[in-house]
Amino acid sequence: MTLLVVLIVLALVFDFLNGLHDAANSIATIVSTRVLAPRYAVFWAAFFNFVAFLVFGLHVAGTVGSGIIDVATVDDRVIMGALGGAITWNLVTWYAGIPSSSSHALIGGLLGAGIAKAGVGVIVWPGVIATSAAIVLSPALGFALGLLLMLAVSWIFVRATPHAVDRLFRGLQFVSASLYSLGHGGNDAQKTMGIIAALLYAHGESGAFHVPLWVVLSCQTAMALGTLLGGWRIVHTMGSKITRLSPMQGFCAETGGAATLFAATAFGIPVSTTHTITGAIVGVGAARRVSAVRWNVAQGIVIAWVITMPAAALVAALTYAASGLVLP
């Protein structure tokens, strides 16, 4: 029982770091457009991160908990390995200011630890294929929606004065940032819920795989607290290094990203909020002109995406092996 509590706490630490690492997803645009000061933006994002469980079902938690590796294979060492791989990769990329995916670090961690225990037969391929496809599809959809929204809004307000447009979209950015933070909390916090639910199932604390209410509230709280501390290194990369944003562009990026997250969460697909908003930001930048996007920065981010799952899987496999020295 003591080990179960320790692993649940470790999972909540990952959830906290997820909020810390991915705070940029929710607030980078609204901060970079100077619509909201950073100290207020994190409170804004944290609130909507927390209340997300009132809006969405728990489909993503089910996918992570039982749709990536066979839930019958899950034990303490597998969870410790998965969390070790995900947390290590999160800390490395946070320190370097790289907006990588906490979600795919966790998926990679589960795969690495699960394969280290039981081989590739442990993989639940439909869930892994859907999640892997989302690595490409979520930023692509975010890009397309951001681009189309930017073109549509520019056409609608072509005769408006720049001052009037700026004033309008400064207000609308509060709405778009709220929606994105809601989508972020709805998709990301559920991944840790799935891990804890699988752990409870492995310990016989539940007769069937399900997510208790206390797990939901604990995960939403941990993520919201992480968001409150913010990820300022990554905010800088997301909000200004990729492309300079106006309030109108920020609104289009956040709205396109939020629509992508809402759809993915409804279908139970654990997507990367980082990938999604990056694609949307690049889309609104490209709508202005292709040269407005700093493609070298975007290229570095894409490289981080590609190596996240295998890097986290490798660390997880090593952690799983090392845990055999102290755990049965």
C-alpha positions as a LaTeX table, in Angstrom:
\begin{tabular}{lrrr}
\hline
Residue & $x$ (\AA) & $y$ (\AA) & $z$ (\AA) \\
\hline
Met1 & 0.00 & 0.00 & 0.00 \\
Thr2 & 2.88 & 2.37 & 0.78 \\
Leu3 & 4.36 & 1.78 & $-2.67$ \\
Leu4 & 0.96 & 2.41 & $-4.27$ \\
Val5 & 0.77 & 5.79 & $-2.53$ \\
Val6 & 4.33 & 6.65 & $-3.60$ \\
Leu7 & 3.55 & 5.85 & $-7.24$ \\
Ile8 & 0.32 & 7.86 & $-7.16$ \\
Val9 & 2.27 & 10.81 & $-5.78$ \\
Leu10 & 4.88 & 10.32 & $-8.52$ \\
Ala11 & 2.10 & 10.34 & $-11.12$ \\
Leu12 & 0.77 & 13.59 & $-9.68$ \\
Val13 & 4.30 & 15.02 & $-9.82$ \\
Phe14 & 4.30 & 14.22 & $-13.54$ \\
Asp15 & 0.91 & 15.91 & $-13.86$ \\
Phe16 & 2.26 & 18.97 & $-12.03$ \\
Leu17 & 5.28 & 19.07 & $-14.37$ \\
Asn18 & 2.91 & 18.66 & $-17.31$ \\
Gly19 & 1.15 & 21.86 & $-16.21$ \\
Leu20 & 4.50 & 23.57 & $-15.63$ \\
His21 & 5.89 & 22.41 & $-18.96$ \\
Asp22 & 2.75 & 23.00 & $-21.02$ \\
Ala23 & 1.60 & 26.27 & $-19.44$ \\
Ala24 & 3.02 & 27.87 & $-22.57$ \\
Asn25 & 0.36 & 26.15 & $-24.65$ \\
Ser26 & $-2.39$ & 28.02 & $-22.84$ \\
Ile27 & $-0.84$ & 31.43 & $-22.31$ \\
Ala28 & 1.98 & 32.01 & $-24.80$ \\
Thr29 & $-0.15$ & 33.82 & $-27.35$ \\
Ile30 & $-2.14$ & 35.98 & $-24.93$ \\
Val31 & 1.09 & 36.97 & $-23.15$ \\
Ser32 & 3.08 & 37.65 & $-26.33$ \\
Thr33 & 0.31 & 39.92 & $-27.67$ \\
Arg34 & 0.40 & 41.80 & $-24.32$ \\
Val35 & $-3.33$ & 41.32 & $-23.85$ \\
Leu36 & $-2.73$ & 39.85 & $-20.40$ \\
Ala37 & 0.26 & 40.14 & $-18.10$ \\
Pro38 & 2.02 & 36.83 & $-17.33$ \\
Arg39 & 1.09 & 36.83 & $-13.63$ \\
Tyr40 & $-2.60$ & 37.13 & $-14.49$ \\
Ala41 & $-2.44$ & 34.82 & $-17.51$ \\
Val42 & $-1.30$ & 31.84 & $-15.44$ \\
Phe43 & $-4.23$ & 32.24 & $-13.02$ \\
Trp44 & $-6.58$ & 32.51 & $-16.00$ \\
Ala45 & $-5.17$ & 29.35 & $-17.60$ \\
Ala46 & $-5.03$ & 27.41 & $-14.31$ \\
Phe47 & $-8.71$ & 28.06 & $-13.61$ \\
Phe48 & $-9.82$ & 26.70 & $-16.98$ \\
Asn49 & $-7.35$ & 23.81 & $-16.71$ \\
Phe50 & $-9.05$ & 22.80 & $-13.47$ \\
Val51 & $-12.71$ & 23.07 & $-14.50$ \\
Ala52 & $-12.14$ & 21.08 & $-17.71$ \\
Phe53 & $-13.37$ & 17.86 & $-16.06$ \\
Leu54 & $-16.85$ & 19.39 & $-15.88$ \\
Val55 & $-16.95$ & 19.69 & $-19.68$ \\
Phe56 & $-15.29$ & 16.56 & $-21.09$ \\
Gly57 & $-15.78$ & 12.83 & $-20.63$ \\
Leu58 & $-12.92$ & 10.52 & $-19.64$ \\
His59 & $-12.27$ & 8.90 & $-23.03$ \\
Val60 & $-8.61$ & 10.00 & $-23.13$ \\
Ala61 & $-7.99$ & 8.51 & $-19.67$ \\
Gly62 & $-9.37$ & 5.20 & $-20.92$ \\
Thr63 & $-7.06$ & 5.23 & $-23.95$ \\
Val64 & $-3.92$ & 5.95 & $-21.90$ \\
Gly65 & $-4.81$ & 3.57 & $-19.08$ \\
Ser66 & $-5.80$ & 0.55 & $-21.16$ \\
Gly67 & $-5.33$ & 1.40 & $-24.85$ \\
Ile68 & $-1.52$ & 1.77 & $-25.17$ \\
Ile69 & $-0.23$ & $-1.38$ & $-23.48$ \\
Asp70 & $-2.18$ & $-4.37$ & $-22.15$ \\
Val71 & $-3.56$ & $-3.31$ & $-18.77$ \\
Ala72 & $-2.91$ & $-6.85$ & $-17.45$ \\
Thr73 & 0.82 & $-6.20$ & $-17.90$ \\
Val74 & 0.82 & $-3.07$ & $-15.75$ \\
Asp75 & 2.54 & $-3.36$ & $-12.38$ \\
Asp76 & 4.51 & $-1.08$ & $-10.07$ \\
Arg77 & 7.75 & $-1.36$ & $-12.04$ \\
Val78 & 6.03 & $-0.59$ & $-15.36$ \\
Ile79 & 4.40 & 2.54 & $-13.92$ \\
Met80 & 7.65 & 3.61 & $-12.27$ \\
Gly81 & 9.51 & 3.15 & $-15.55$ \\
Ala82 & 6.88 & 5.01 & $-17.57$ \\
Leu83 & 6.81 & 7.96 & $-15.16$ \\
Gly84 & 10.60 & 7.99 & $-14.87$ \\
Gly85 & 10.99 & 8.25 & $-18.63$ \\
Ala86 & 8.30 & 10.93 & $-19.01$ \\
Ile87 & 9.45 & 13.06 & $-16.07$ \\
Thr88 & 13.11 & 12.93 & $-17.12$ \\
Trp89 & 12.32 & 14.01 & $-20.68$ \\
Asn90 & 10.01 & 16.77 & $-19.44$ \\
Leu91 & 12.71 & 18.19 & $-17.17$ \\
Val92 & 15.37 & 18.07 & $-19.88$ \\
Thr93 & 13.18 & 19.83 & $-22.47$ \\
Trp94 & 11.80 & 22.33 & $-19.93$ \\
Tyr95 & 15.34 & 23.32 & $-18.90$ \\
Ala96 & 16.33 & 23.69 & $-22.56$ \\
Gly97 & 13.17 & 25.68 & $-23.33$ \\
Ile98 & 12.05 & 23.14 & $-25.96$ \\
Pro99 & 8.26 & 22.82 & $-26.35$ \\
Ser100 & 8.17 & 19.04 & $-26.63$ \\
Ser101 & 5.15 & 16.89 & $-25.84$ \\
Ser102 & 4.51 & 15.74 & $-22.26$ \\
Ser103 & 1.77 & 13.53 & $-23.69$ \\
His104 & 4.01 & 11.64 & $-26.06$ \\
Ala105 & 6.72 & 11.44 & $-23.40$ \\
Leu106 & 4.22 & 9.57 & $-21.23$ \\
Ile107 & 3.08 & 7.34 & $-24.12$ \\
Gly108 & 6.71 & 6.61 & $-24.95$ \\
Gly109 & 7.38 & 5.86 & $-21.30$ \\
Leu110 & 4.51 & 3.36 & $-21.15$ \\
Leu111 & 5.71 & 1.64 & $-24.30$ \\
Gly112 & 9.33 & 1.51 & $-23.18$ \\
Ala113 & 8.54 & 0.06 & $-19.75$ \\
Gly114 & 5.89 & $-2.31$ & $-21.10$ \\
Ile115 & 8.14 & $-3.68$ & $-23.83$ \\
Ala116 & 11.02 & $-4.03$ & $-21.35$ \\
Lys117 & 8.77 & $-6.26$ & $-19.26$ \\
Ala118 & 6.90 & $-8.37$ & $-21.79$ \\
Gly119 & 8.10 & $-7.58$ & $-25.32$ \\
Val120 & 6.24 & $-6.02$ & $-28.23$ \\
Gly121 & 3.24 & $-8.30$ & $-27.70$ \\
Val122 & 2.16 & $-5.98$ & $-24.89$ \\
Ile123 & 1.35 & $-3.17$ & $-27.33$ \\
Val124 & $-2.30$ & $-2.33$ & $-27.99$ \\
Trp125 & $-1.83$ & $-1.34$ & $-31.62$ \\
Pro126 & $-5.09$ & 0.55 & $-32.34$ \\
Gly127 & $-4.40$ & 3.01 & $-29.51$ \\
Val128 & $-0.73$ & 3.40 & $-30.40$ \\
Ile129 & $-1.49$ & 3.91 & $-34.10$ \\
Ala130 & $-4.13$ & 6.56 & $-33.33$ \\
Thr131 & $-1.77$ & 8.35 & $-30.94$ \\
Ser132 & 1.15 & 8.18 & $-33.39$ \\
Ala133 & $-1.02$ & 9.48 & $-36.21$ \\
Ala134 & $-1.98$ & 12.41 & $-33.99$ \\
Ile135 & 1.69 & 13.47 & $-33.90$ \\
Val136 & 1.22 & 14.48 & $-37.54$ \\
Leu137 & $-2.50$ & 15.21 & $-37.67$ \\
Ser138 & $-2.90$ & 17.49 & $-34.63$ \\
Pro139 & $-0.33$ & 20.11 & $-35.72$ \\
Ala140 & $-1.50$ & 19.76 & $-39.32$ \\
Leu141 & $-5.11$ & 20.40 & $-38.31$ \\
Gly142 & $-4.02$ & 23.23 & $-36.03$ \\
Phe143 & $-2.03$ & 24.71 & $-38.94$ \\
Ala144 & $-4.95$ & 24.42 & $-41.36$ \\
Leu145 & $-7.51$ & 25.88 & $-38.95$ \\
Gly146 & $-5.18$ & 28.70 & $-37.89$ \\
Leu147 & $-4.44$ & 29.54 & $-41.52$ \\
Leu148 & $-8.11$ & 29.43 & $-42.62$ \\
Leu149 & $-9.32$ & 31.44 & $-39.63$ \\
Met150 & $-6.65$ & 34.04 & $-40.27$ \\
Leu151 & $-7.63$ & 34.36 & $-43.92$ \\
Ala152 & $-11.35$ & 34.50 & $-43.09$ \\
Val153 & $-10.94$ & 37.10 & $-40.33$ \\
Ser154 & $-8.63$ & 39.21 & $-42.50$ \\
Trp155 & $-11.25$ & 39.21 & $-45.29$ \\
Ile156 & $-14.13$ & 40.03 & $-42.91$ \\
Phe157 & $-12.30$ & 42.99 & $-41.37$ \\
Val158 & $-10.54$ & 44.21 & $-44.52$ \\
Arg159 & $-12.28$ & 47.61 & $-44.32$ \\
Ala160 & $-11.89$ & 48.06 & $-40.55$ \\
Thr161 & $-9.20$ & 50.31 & $-39.10$ \\
Pro162 & $-6.20$ & 48.61 & $-37.48$ \\
His163 & $-7.05$ & 50.24 & $-34.15$ \\
Ala164 & $-10.63$ & 48.91 & $-34.20$ \\
Val165 & $-9.47$ & 45.40 & $-35.13$ \\
Asp166 & $-6.80$ & 45.40 & $-32.43$ \\
Arg167 & $-9.27$ & 46.54 & $-29.80$ \\
Leu168 & $-11.87$ & 43.92 & $-30.78$ \\
Phe169 & $-9.47$ & 40.99 & $-30.80$ \\
Arg170 & $-7.87$ & 41.99 & $-27.52$ \\
Gly171 & $-11.24$ & 41.25 & $-25.98$ \\
Leu172 & $-11.85$ & 38.11 & $-28.04$ \\
Gln173 & $-8.49$ & 36.69 & $-27.01$ \\
Phe174 & $-9.85$ & 36.19 & $-23.50$ \\
Val175 & $-12.44$ & 33.85 & $-25.04$ \\
Ser176 & $-9.99$ & 31.98 & $-27.27$ \\
Ala177 & $-7.39$ & 31.60 & $-24.48$ \\
Ser178 & $-10.12$ & 30.26 & $-22.17$ \\
Leu179 & $-11.19$ & 27.69 & $-24.76$ \\
Tyr180 & $-7.62$ & 26.56 & $-25.36$ \\
Ser181 & $-6.91$ & 26.24 & $-21.64$ \\
Leu182 & $-10.12$ & 24.25 & $-21.29$ \\
Gly183 & $-9.04$ & 21.91 & $-24.09$ \\
His184 & $-5.56$ & 21.64 & $-22.59$ \\
Gly185 & $-6.91$ & 20.65 & $-19.17$ \\
Gly186 & $-9.42$ & 18.27 & $-20.71$ \\
Asn187 & $-6.89$ & 16.32 & $-22.78$ \\
Asp188 & $-3.66$ & 16.49 & $-20.80$ \\
Ala189 & $-4.85$ & 15.89 & $-17.22$ \\
Gln190 & $-6.69$ & 12.75 & $-18.34$ \\
Lys191 & $-3.42$ & 11.08 & $-19.27$ \\
Thr192 & $-2.32$ & 10.98 & $-15.65$ \\
Met193 & $-5.83$ & 9.86 & $-14.64$ \\
Gly194 & $-5.39$ & 6.87 & $-16.94$ \\
Ile195 & $-2.03$ & 6.00 & $-15.37$ \\
Ile196 & $-3.41$ & 6.11 & $-11.81$ \\
Ala197 & $-6.53$ & 4.16 & $-12.80$ \\
Ala198 & $-4.35$ & 1.44 & $-14.35$ \\
Leu199 & $-2.25$ & 1.36 & $-11.18$ \\
Leu200 & $-5.34$ & 0.98 & $-8.98$ \\
Tyr201 & $-6.55$ & $-1.83$ & $-11.22$ \\
Ala202 & $-3.18$ & $-3.59$ & $-11.01$ \\
His203 & $-3.34$ & $-3.41$ & $-7.19$ \\
Gly204 & $-6.86$ & $-4.84$ & $-7.13$ \\
Glu205 & $-8.30$ & $-1.60$ & $-5.75$ \\
Ser206 & $-10.98$ & $-1.66$ & $-8.47$ \\
Gly207 & $-12.77$ & $-4.63$ & $-10.01$ \\
Ala208 & $-12.71$ & $-3.08$ & $-13.46$ \\
Phe209 & $-10.79$ & $-0.27$ & $-15.10$ \\
His210 & $-12.42$ & 3.04 & $-14.21$ \\
Val211 & $-11.38$ & 6.50 & $-12.99$ \\
Pro212 & $-12.62$ & 7.43 & $-9.48$ \\
Leu213 & $-13.71$ & 11.00 & $-8.80$ \\
Trp214 & $-10.85$ & 11.61 & $-6.34$ \\
Val215 & $-8.38$ & 10.75 & $-9.11$ \\
Val216 & $-10.07$ & 13.23 & $-11.46$ \\
Leu217 & $-9.95$ & 16.04 & $-8.89$ \\
Ser218 & $-6.36$ & 15.26 & $-7.85$ \\
Cys219 & $-5.08$ & 15.30 & $-11.44$ \\
Gln220 & $-6.91$ & 18.49 & $-12.38$ \\
Thr221 & $-5.58$ & 20.18 & $-9.24$ \\
Ala222 & $-1.98$ & 19.06 & $-9.85$ \\
Met223 & $-2.07$ & 20.32 & $-13.44$ \\
Ala224 & $-3.59$ & 23.64 & $-12.42$ \\
Leu225 & $-0.90$ & 24.15 & $-9.77$ \\
Gly226 & 1.81 & 23.42 & $-12.34$ \\
Thr227 & 0.26 & 25.95 & $-14.70$ \\
Leu228 & 0.31 & 28.56 & $-11.94$ \\
Leu229 & 4.10 & 28.34 & $-11.78$ \\
Gly230 & 4.28 & 28.68 & $-15.56$ \\
Gly231 & 6.89 & 27.61 & $-18.08$ \\
Trp232 & 8.44 & 30.95 & $-18.98$ \\
Arg233 & 11.31 & 29.54 & $-21.02$ \\
Ile234 & 8.83 & 27.80 & $-23.32$ \\
Val235 & 6.44 & 30.76 & $-23.33$ \\
His236 & 9.21 & 32.81 & $-24.92$ \\
Thr237 & 9.78 & 30.19 & $-27.65$ \\
Met238 & 6.09 & 29.70 & $-28.41$ \\
Gly239 & 5.05 & 33.32 & $-28.15$ \\
Ser240 & 7.78 & 35.16 & $-30.00$ \\
Lys241 & 10.51 & 32.99 & $-31.51$ \\
Ile242 & 8.31 & 31.19 & $-34.05$ \\
Thr243 & 6.54 & 34.32 & $-35.35$ \\
Arg244 & 5.42 & 37.68 & $-33.97$ \\
Leu245 & 1.73 & 37.70 & $-33.11$ \\
Ser246 & $-0.96$ & 40.37 & $-33.08$ \\
Pro247 & $-4.16$ & 39.96 & $-31.00$ \\
Met248 & $-6.04$ & 38.90 & $-34.14$ \\
Gln249 & $-3.41$ & 36.26 & $-34.92$ \\
Gly250 & $-3.38$ & 35.11 & $-31.31$ \\
Phe251 & $-7.17$ & 34.68 & $-31.42$ \\
Cys252 & $-7.00$ & 32.64 & $-34.63$ \\
Ala253 & $-4.18$ & 30.42 & $-33.34$ \\
Glu254 & $-5.91$ & 29.72 & $-30.01$ \\
Thr255 & $-9.30$ & 29.11 & $-31.60$ \\
Gly256 & $-7.88$ & 26.74 & $-34.22$ \\
Gly257 & $-5.92$ & 24.90 & $-31.55$ \\
Ala258 & $-8.90$ & 24.70 & $-29.20$ \\
Ala259 & $-11.11$ & 23.21 & $-31.94$ \\
Thr260 & $-8.48$ & 20.54 & $-32.57$ \\
Leu261 & $-8.22$ & 19.65 & $-28.87$ \\
Phe262 & $-11.98$ & 19.52 & $-28.39$ \\
Ala263 & $-12.33$ & 17.08 & $-31.30$ \\
Ala264 & $-9.43$ & 14.86 & $-30.17$ \\
Thr265 & $-10.70$ & 14.71 & $-26.58$ \\
Ala266 & $-14.21$ & 13.79 & $-27.75$ \\
Phe267 & $-12.74$ & 10.82 & $-29.68$ \\
Gly268 & $-10.46$ & 9.81 & $-26.79$ \\
Ile269 & $-7.20$ & 10.52 & $-28.66$ \\
Pro270 & $-4.33$ & 11.71 & $-26.43$ \\
Val271 & $-2.86$ & 14.45 & $-28.60$ \\
Ser272 & $-0.07$ & 16.87 & $-27.85$ \\
Thr273 & $-1.28$ & 20.32 & $-26.87$ \\
Thr274 & 2.22 & 21.57 & $-27.69$ \\
His275 & 2.10 & 20.19 & $-31.23$ \\
Thr276 & $-1.38$ & 21.58 & $-31.75$ \\
Ile277 & $-0.72$ & 25.18 & $-30.75$ \\
Thr278 & 2.63 & 25.20 & $-32.56$ \\
Gly279 & 0.92 & 24.16 & $-35.77$ \\
Ala280 & $-1.73$ & 26.83 & $-35.29$ \\
Ile281 & 0.86 & 29.56 & $-34.61$ \\
Val282 & 2.81 & 28.59 & $-37.73$ \\
Gly283 & $-0.45$ & 28.61 & $-39.69$ \\
Val284 & $-1.39$ & 32.17 & $-38.72$ \\
Gly285 & 2.16 & 33.31 & $-39.37$ \\
Ala286 & 2.20 & 31.71 & $-42.82$ \\
Ala287 & $-1.16$ & 33.34 & $-43.63$ \\
Arg288 & 0.58 & 36.71 & $-43.40$ \\
Arg289 & 3.57 & 35.63 & $-45.44$ \\
Val290 & 5.75 & 32.55 & $-45.48$ \\
Ser291 & 8.83 & 34.51 & $-44.44$ \\
Ala292 & 7.04 & 35.65 & $-41.26$ \\
Val293 & 7.68 & 32.21 & $-39.76$ \\
Arg294 & 11.12 & 31.48 & $-38.36$ \\
Trp295 & 11.31 & 28.07 & $-39.98$ \\
Asn296 & 14.64 & 27.19 & $-38.34$ \\
Val297 & 12.98 & 27.44 & $-34.91$ \\
Ala298 & 9.97 & 25.43 & $-36.12$ \\
Gln299 & 12.35 & 22.80 & $-37.54$ \\
Gly300 & 14.07 & 22.41 & $-34.18$ \\
Ile301 & 10.72 & 21.93 & $-32.50$ \\
Val302 & 9.70 & 19.26 & $-35.01$ \\
Ile303 & 12.96 & 17.37 & $-34.37$ \\
Ala304 & 12.12 & 17.39 & $-30.64$ \\
Trp305 & 8.69 & 15.95 & $-31.47$ \\
Val306 & 10.19 & 13.09 & $-33.48$ \\
Ile307 & 12.63 & 11.99 & $-30.79$ \\
Thr308 & 10.33 & 12.47 & $-27.78$ \\
Met309 & 8.64 & 9.04 & $-27.79$ \\
Pro310 & 11.78 & 6.96 & $-28.45$ \\
Ala311 & 13.87 & 9.02 & $-26.00$ \\
Ala312 & 11.27 & 8.69 & $-23.22$ \\
Ala313 & 10.84 & 4.98 & $-24.07$ \\
Leu314 & 14.59 & 4.38 & $-23.72$ \\
Val315 & 14.76 & 6.14 & $-20.35$ \\
Ala316 & 11.65 & 4.26 & $-19.21$ \\
Ala317 & 13.14 & 0.89 & $-20.18$ \\
Leu318 & 16.32 & 1.73 & $-18.25$ \\
Thr319 & 14.28 & 2.87 & $-15.25$ \\
Tyr320 & 12.25 & $-0.34$ & $-15.40$ \\
Ala321 & 15.45 & $-2.41$ & $-15.39$ \\
Ala322 & 16.94 & $-0.38$ & $-12.53$ \\
Ser323 & 13.75 & $-0.64$ & $-10.48$ \\
Gly324 & 14.27 & $-4.41$ & $-10.34$ \\
Leu325 & 17.07 & $-3.75$ & $-7.86$ \\
Val326 & 14.65 & $-2.34$ & $-5.30$ \\
Leu327 & 11.21 & $-3.65$ & $-6.28$ \\
Pro328 & 10.05 & $-7.25$ & $-6.60$ \\
\hline
\end{tabular}
